Coordinates of C-alpha atoms in Angstrom, one line a residue:
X1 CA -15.4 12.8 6.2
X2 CA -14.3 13.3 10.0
X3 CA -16.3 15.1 12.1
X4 CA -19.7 13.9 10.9
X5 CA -22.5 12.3 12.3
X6 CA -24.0 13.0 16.1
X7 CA -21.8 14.3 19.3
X8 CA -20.2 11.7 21.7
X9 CA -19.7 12.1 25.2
X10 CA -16.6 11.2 26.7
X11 CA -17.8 10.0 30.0
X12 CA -20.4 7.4 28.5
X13 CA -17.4 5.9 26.5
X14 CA -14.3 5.8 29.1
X15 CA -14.1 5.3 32.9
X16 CA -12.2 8.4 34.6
X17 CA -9.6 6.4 35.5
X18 CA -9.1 5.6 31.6
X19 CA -9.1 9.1 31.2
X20 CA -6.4 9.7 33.4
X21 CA -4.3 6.6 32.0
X22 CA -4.6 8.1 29.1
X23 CA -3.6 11.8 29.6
X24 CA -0.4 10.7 31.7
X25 CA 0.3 8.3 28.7
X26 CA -0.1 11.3 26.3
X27 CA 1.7 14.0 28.0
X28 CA 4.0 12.4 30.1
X29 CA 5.9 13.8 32.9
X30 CA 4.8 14.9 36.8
X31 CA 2.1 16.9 38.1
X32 CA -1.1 17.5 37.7
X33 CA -3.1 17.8 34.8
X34 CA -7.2 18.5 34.4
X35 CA -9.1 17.3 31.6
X36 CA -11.1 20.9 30.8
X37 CA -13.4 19.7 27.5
X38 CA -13.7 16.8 25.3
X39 CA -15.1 16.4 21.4
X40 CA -15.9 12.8 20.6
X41 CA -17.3 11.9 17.3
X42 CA -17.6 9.3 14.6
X43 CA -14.5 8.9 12.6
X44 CA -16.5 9.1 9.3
X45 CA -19.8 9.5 8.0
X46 CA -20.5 5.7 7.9
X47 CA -18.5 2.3 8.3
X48 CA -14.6 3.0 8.7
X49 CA -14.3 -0.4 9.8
X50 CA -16.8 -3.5 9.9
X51 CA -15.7 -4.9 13.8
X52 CA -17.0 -1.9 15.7
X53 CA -17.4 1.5 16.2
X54 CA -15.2 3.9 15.2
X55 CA -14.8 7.3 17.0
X56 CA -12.3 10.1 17.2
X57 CA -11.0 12.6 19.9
X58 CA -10.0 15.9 20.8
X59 CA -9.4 16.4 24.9
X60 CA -8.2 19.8 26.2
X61 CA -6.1 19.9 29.1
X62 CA -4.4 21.9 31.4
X63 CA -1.2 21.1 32.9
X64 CA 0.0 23.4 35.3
X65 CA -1.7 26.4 33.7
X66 CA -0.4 25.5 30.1
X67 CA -3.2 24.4 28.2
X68 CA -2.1 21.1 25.8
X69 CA -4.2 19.0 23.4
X70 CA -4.8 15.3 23.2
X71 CA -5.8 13.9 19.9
X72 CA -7.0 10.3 20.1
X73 CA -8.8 7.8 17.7
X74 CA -11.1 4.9 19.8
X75 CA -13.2 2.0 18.6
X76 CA -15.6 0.4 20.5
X77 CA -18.1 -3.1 20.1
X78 CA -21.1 -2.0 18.4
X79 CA -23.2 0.0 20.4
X80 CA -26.3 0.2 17.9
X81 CA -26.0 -3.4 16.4
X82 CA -26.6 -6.4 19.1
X83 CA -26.4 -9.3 16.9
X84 CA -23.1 -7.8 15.8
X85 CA -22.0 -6.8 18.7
X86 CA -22.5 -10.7 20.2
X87 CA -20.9 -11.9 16.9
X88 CA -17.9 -9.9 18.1
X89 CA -17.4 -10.5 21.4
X90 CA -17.8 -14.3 20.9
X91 CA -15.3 -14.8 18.8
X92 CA -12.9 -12.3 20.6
X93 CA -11.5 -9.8 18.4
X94 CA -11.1 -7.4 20.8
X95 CA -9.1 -9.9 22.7
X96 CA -7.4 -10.4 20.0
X97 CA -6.1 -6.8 19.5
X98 CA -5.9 -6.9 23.4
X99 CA -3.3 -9.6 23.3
X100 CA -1.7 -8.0 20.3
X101 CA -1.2 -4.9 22.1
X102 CA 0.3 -6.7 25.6
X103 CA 3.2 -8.2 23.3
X104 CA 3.5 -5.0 21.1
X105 CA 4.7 -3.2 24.5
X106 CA 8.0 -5.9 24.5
X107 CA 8.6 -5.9 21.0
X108 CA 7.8 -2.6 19.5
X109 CA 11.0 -0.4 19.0
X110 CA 11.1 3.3 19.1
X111 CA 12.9 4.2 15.9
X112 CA 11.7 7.5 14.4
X113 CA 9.8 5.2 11.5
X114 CA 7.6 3.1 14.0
X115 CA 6.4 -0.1 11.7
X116 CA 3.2 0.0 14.4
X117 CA 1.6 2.1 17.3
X118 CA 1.1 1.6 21.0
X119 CA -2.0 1.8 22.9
X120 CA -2.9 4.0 25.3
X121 CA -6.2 1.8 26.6
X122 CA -6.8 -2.2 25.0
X123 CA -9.7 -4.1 27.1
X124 CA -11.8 -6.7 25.7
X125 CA -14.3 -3.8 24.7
X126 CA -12.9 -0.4 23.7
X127 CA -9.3 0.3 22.2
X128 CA -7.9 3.9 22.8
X129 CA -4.6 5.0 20.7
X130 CA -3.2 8.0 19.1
X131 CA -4.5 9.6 16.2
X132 CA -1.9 9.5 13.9
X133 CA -3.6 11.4 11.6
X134 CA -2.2 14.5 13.5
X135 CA 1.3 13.2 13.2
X136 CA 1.4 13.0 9.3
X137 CA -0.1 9.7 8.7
X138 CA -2.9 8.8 6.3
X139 CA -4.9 6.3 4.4
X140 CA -5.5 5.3 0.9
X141 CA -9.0 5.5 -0.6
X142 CA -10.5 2.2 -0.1
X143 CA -11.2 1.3 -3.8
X144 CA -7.3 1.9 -4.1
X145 CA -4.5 -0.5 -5.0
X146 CA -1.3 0.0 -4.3
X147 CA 1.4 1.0 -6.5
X148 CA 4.9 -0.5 -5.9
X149 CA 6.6 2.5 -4.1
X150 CA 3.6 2.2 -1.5
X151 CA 3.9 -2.0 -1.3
X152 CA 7.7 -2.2 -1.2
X153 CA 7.6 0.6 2.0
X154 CA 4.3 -1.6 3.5
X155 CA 6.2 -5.1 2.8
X156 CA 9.3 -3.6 4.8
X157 CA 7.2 -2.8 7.4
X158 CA 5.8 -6.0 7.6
X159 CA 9.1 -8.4 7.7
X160 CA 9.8 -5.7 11.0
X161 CA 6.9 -6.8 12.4
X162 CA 7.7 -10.5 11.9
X163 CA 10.6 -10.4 12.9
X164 CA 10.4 -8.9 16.2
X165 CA 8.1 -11.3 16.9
X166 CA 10.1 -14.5 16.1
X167 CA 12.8 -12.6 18.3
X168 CA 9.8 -12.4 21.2
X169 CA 9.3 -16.1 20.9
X170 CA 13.3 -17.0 20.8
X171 CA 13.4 -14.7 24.2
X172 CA 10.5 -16.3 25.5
X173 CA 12.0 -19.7 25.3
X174 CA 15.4 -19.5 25.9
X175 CA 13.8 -17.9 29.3
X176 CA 11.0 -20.5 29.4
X177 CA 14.0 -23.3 28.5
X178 CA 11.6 -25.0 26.3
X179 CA 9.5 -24.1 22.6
X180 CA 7.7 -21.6 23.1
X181 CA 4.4 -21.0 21.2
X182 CA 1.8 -17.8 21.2
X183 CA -0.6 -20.3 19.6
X184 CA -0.3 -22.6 22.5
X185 CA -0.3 -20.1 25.2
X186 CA -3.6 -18.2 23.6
X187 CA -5.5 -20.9 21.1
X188 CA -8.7 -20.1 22.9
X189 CA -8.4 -16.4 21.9
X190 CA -6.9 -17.1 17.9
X191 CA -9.6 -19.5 16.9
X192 CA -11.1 -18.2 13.8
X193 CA -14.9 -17.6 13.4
X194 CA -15.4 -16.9 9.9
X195 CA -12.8 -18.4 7.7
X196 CA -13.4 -22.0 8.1
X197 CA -16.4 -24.2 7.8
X198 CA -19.4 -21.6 8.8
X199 CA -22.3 -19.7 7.0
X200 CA -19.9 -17.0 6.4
X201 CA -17.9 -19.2 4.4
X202 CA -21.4 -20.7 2.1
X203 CA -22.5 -17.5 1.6
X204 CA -19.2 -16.5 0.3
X205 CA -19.5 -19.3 -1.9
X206 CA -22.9 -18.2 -3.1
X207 CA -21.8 -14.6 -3.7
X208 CA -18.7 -15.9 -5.8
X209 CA -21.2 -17.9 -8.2
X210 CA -23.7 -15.1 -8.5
X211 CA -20.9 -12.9 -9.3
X212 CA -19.7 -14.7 -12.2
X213 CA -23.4 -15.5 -13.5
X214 CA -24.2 -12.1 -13.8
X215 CA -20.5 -10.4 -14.9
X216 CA -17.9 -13.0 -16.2
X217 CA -18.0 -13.4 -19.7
X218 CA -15.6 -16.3 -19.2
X219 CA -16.6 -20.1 -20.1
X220 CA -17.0 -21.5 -17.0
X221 CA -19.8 -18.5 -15.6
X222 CA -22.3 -20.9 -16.0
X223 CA -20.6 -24.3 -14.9
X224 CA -21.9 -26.4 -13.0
X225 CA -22.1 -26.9 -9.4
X226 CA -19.7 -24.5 -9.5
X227 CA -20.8 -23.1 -6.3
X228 CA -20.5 -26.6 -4.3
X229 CA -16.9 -26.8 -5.3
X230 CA -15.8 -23.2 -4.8
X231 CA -17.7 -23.9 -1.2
X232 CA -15.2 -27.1 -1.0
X233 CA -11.6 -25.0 -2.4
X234 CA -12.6 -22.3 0.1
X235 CA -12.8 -24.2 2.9
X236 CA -9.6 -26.1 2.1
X237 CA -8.4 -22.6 1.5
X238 CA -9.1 -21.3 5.0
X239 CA -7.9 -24.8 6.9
X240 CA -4.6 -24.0 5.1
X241 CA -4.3 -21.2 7.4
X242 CA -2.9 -23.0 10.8
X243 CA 0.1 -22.8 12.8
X244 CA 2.8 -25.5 11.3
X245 CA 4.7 -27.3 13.5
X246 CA 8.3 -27.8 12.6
X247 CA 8.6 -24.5 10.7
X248 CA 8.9 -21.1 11.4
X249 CA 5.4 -19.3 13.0
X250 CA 3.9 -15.7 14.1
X251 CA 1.4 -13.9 15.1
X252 CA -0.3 -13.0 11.8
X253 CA -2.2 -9.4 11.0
X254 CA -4.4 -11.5 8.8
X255 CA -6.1 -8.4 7.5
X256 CA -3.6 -6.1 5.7
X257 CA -6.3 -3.6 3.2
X258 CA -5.6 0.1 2.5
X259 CA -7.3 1.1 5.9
X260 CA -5.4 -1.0 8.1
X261 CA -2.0 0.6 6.7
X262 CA -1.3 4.5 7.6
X263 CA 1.6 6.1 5.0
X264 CA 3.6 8.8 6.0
X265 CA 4.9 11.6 3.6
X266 CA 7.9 14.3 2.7
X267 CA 6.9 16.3 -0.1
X268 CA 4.4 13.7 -1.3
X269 CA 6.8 10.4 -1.1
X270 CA 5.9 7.8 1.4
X271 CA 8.8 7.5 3.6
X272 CA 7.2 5.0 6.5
X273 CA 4.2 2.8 6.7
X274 CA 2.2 1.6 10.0
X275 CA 0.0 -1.3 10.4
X276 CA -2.9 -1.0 12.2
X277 CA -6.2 -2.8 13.8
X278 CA -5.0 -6.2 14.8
X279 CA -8.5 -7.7 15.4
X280 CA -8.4 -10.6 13.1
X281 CA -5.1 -11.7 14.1
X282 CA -4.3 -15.4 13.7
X283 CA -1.0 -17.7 13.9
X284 CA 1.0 -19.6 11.2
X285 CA 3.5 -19.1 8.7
X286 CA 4.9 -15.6 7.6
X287 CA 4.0 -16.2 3.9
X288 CA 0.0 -16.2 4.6
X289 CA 0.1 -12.5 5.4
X290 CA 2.1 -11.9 2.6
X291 CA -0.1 -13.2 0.7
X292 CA -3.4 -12.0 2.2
X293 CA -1.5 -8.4 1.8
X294 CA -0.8 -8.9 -1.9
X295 CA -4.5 -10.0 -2.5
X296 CA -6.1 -7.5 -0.5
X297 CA -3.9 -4.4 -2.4
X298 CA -2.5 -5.1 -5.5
X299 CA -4.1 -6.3 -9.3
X300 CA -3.5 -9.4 -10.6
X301 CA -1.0 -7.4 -13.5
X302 CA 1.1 -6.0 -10.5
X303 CA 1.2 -9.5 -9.0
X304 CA 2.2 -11.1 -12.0
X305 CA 4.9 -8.4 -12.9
X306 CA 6.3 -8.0 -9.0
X307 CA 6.0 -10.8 -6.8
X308 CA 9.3 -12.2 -7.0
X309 CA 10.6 -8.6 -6.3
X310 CA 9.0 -7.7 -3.3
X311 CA 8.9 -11.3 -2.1
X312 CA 13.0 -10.8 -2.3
X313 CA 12.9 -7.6 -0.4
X314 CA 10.4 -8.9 2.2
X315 CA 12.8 -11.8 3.1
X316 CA 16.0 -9.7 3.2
X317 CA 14.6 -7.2 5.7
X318 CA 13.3 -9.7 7.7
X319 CA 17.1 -11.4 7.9
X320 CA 18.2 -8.3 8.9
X321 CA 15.9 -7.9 12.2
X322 CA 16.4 -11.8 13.5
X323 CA 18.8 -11.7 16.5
X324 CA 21.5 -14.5 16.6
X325 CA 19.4 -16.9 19.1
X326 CA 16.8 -16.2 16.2
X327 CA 18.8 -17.0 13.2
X328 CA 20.0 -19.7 14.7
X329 CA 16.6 -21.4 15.6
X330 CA 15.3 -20.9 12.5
X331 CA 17.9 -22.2 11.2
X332 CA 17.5 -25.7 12.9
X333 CA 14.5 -25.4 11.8
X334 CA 15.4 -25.4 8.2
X335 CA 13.7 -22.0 7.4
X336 CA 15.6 -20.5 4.5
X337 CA 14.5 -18.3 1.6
X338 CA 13.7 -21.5 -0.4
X339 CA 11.4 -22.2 2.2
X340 CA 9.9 -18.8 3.1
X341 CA 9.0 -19.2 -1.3
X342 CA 7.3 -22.6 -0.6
X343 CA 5.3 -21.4 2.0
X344 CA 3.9 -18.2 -0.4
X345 CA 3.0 -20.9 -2.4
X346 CA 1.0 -22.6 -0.1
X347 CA -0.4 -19.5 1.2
X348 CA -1.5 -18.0 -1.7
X349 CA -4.9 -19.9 -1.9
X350 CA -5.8 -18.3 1.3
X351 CA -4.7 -15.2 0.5
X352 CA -6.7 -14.7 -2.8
X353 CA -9.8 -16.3 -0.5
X354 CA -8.9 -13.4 2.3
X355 CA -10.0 -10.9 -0.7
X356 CA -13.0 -13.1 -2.0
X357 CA -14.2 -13.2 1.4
X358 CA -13.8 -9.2 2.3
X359 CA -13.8 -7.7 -0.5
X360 CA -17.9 -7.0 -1.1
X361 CA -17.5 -5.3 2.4
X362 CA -14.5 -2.9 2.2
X363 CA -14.7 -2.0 -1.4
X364 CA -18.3 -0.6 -0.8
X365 CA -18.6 3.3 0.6
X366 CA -18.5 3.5 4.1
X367 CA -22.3 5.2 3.9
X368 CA -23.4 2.7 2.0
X369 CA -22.0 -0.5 3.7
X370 CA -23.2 0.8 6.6
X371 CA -26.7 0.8 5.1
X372 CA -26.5 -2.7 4.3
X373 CA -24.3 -4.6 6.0
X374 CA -24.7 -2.7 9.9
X375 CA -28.6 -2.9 10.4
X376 CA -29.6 -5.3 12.6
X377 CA -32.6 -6.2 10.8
X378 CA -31.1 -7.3 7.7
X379 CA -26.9 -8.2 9.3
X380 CA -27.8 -12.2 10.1
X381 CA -29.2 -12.5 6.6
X382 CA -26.2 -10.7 4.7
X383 CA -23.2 -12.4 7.1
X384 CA -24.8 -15.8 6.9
X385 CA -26.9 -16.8 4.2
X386 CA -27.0 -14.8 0.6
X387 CA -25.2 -11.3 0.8
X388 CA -25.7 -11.4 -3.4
X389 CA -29.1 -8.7 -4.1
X390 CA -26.8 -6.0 -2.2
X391 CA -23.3 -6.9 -3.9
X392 CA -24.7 -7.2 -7.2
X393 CA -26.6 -4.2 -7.4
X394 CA -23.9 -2.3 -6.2
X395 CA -21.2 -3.8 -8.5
X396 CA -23.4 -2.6 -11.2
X397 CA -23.5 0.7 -10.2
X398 CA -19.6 0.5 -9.4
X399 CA -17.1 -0.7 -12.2
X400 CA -14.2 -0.5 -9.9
X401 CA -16.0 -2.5 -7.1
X402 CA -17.5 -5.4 -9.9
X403 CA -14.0 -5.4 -11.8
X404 CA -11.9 -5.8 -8.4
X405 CA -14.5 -8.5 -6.6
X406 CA -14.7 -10.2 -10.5
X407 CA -10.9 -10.4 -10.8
X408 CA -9.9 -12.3 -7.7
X409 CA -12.9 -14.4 -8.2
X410 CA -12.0 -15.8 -11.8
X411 CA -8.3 -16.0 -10.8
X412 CA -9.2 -18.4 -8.1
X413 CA -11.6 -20.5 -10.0
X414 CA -8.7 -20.6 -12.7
X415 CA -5.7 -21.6 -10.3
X416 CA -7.9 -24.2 -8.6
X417 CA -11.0 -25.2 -9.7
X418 CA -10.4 -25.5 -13.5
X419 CA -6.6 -27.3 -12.3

């Protein structure tokens, strides 16, 4: 629920010249305008999001003797969790968003059904935006999937944001007069930390063949070395996920759950969707987040029933935003719609790992994921080496959270490791 847990103070969180930045980005305009109170406090009563702290914010101000409100929602690095906040900061996920944000300022358009939002305040530590709550927009529950009204609207969204990105990198090289590459220009800061040859990944491993031991009634529960080859198909899953050269490339979300999309409504039909929190963001082909967004949201029924469908729709919005210098150079590049399919393909292995990998995090309540996976005592332990007692016990207390982490988990081991 927002609004619980202790009081915040402004001050201790943002500089006064971030204030000020802020309230001039807010109200706009000339004149002066005095910041008279402040509320800062979590955004929920446990974890809304693993890769920080989440707050939000009401500021009262007066501008010229009219008093005007300031609704804001900020996440920080982990102020109670040093290993955490170390892991974070190493690897750059703020920088991440923080780079996000810098080219989100060139290519974000100001339509009336924005497919993202800008920042007031991005730094390598603390990222300040609107609260779009206040505006109309909300969140799914977070053991939700999405039905198709929800996905089509989210997969429009999402060929916008492509798009306008492989327009950013056209501009940036006809200016440059040479290719132009994000991943190139910012490798350092894109690396990936997790989802490649690391702890994180073995425990996954672990976790997966625990899972099926103690839930799957299907033959191969019990096969084995089953956890030495799942540890071998994920990692060729996550070095899958890479920026191609001779084929079209973007900055990817890489991280596209129910709390990292925002729905608006009229008269309770979603009419615009928003992506949010670009911390994980990585580089490659437009078919991985596809793919990553279809694993993270949907059933394997829905996928089987719809993905030609909305993998049709995706394709012909994201025609329709390209520019001609854009169309053109993907064109010499040989990136059709045949293509684009080949490359969800390709991507789908990472994608269904994206879910396997995530899933025993998000789909636990917030209170109780913060129990287990946010104290410092137990976090190296969980991340790195067997994350199993906690997922397991849980699962069986939660048919929703076992069935969801169980299905994605047999369909991988059936698609690869059986094949």
């Amino acid at each position: 629920m927002v609004g619980c847990g202790k009081r915040l103070v402004l001050e201790e969180i943002l500089t006064e010249k971030q204030i000020l930045h802020i309230l001039n980005q807010a109200i706009g305009g000339d004149g002066p305008r005095k910041l008279v109170k402040s509320e800062i406090r979590p955004a929920m009563d446990g974890i809304a999001g693993f890769l920080g702290d989440h707050m939000k914010g009401v500021l009262d101000v007066d501008v010229q003797g009219e008093q005007k409100k300031v609704y804001l929602f900020l996440k920080r690095i982990s102020a109670s969790n040093k290993p955490k906040a170390e892991f974070i900061d190493k690897h750059n996920f703020y920088r991440r968003e923080m780079l996000m944000y810098r080219v989100l300022d060139d290519i974000r358009d100001d339509d009336s059904n924005p497919w993202c939002v800008r920042a007031y305040i991005y730094t390598d530590s603390i990222i300040v935006m609107p609260d779009l709550t206040v505006a109309g927009y909300t969140s799914r529950h977070f053991l939700d999937t999405l039905d198709y009204e929800h996905f089509y609207l989210t997969m429009t969204s999402i060929a916008r944001f492509h798009a306008a990105f492989i327009n950013y990198e056209t501009k940036k090289s006809v200016d440059l007069k040479r290719p132009y590459s994000t991943f190139q220009e910012f490798s350092q800061i894109l690396q990936e930390p997790t989802f490649c040859e690391s702890p994180f990944l073995k425990a996954a491993a672990k976790l997966s063949t625990n899972l099926l031991k103690a839930f799957s009634t299907k033959f191969y529960s019990n096969r084995i070395g089953l956890e030495s080859e799942l540890n071998e198909f994920y990692l060729k899953a996550c070095d899958s996920m890479k920026e191609y050269k001779g084929s079209a490339n973007v900055l990817l979300h890489r991280d596209l759950w129910v709390n990292n999309i925002m729905f608006k409504y009229e008269k309770d039909v979603p009419i615009n969707a928003v992506l949010v929190d670009f911390q994980c963001l990585r580089y490659g082909p437009p078919a991985f987040d596809l793919m990553v967004f279809m694993y993270l949201t949907t059933d394997r029924k829905f996928r089987e029933e719809h993905t030609t469908d909305v993998l049709n729709h995706y394709f012909s919005v994201f025609e329709q935003n390209l520019n001609g210098d854009s169309k053109k150079r993907l064109e010499d590049l040989g990136y059709d719609k045949e293509d684009f399919l080949k490359w969800c393909d390709k991507g789908r292995m990472f994608g269904m790992f994206a879910a396997i990998g995530i899933y025993p995090f998000i789909l636990m309540d917030p209170k109780t994921a913060q129990e287990t996976f946010d104290d410092p005592k137990t976090y190296d332990k969980y991340i790195n080496f067997d994350r199993s007692e906690p997922v397991l016990a849980f699962a069986a207390k939660c048919k929703v959270y076992k069935d969801r982490n169980l299905e994605v988990t047999e369909e991988f081991v059936e698609r690869y490791v059986l094949s």
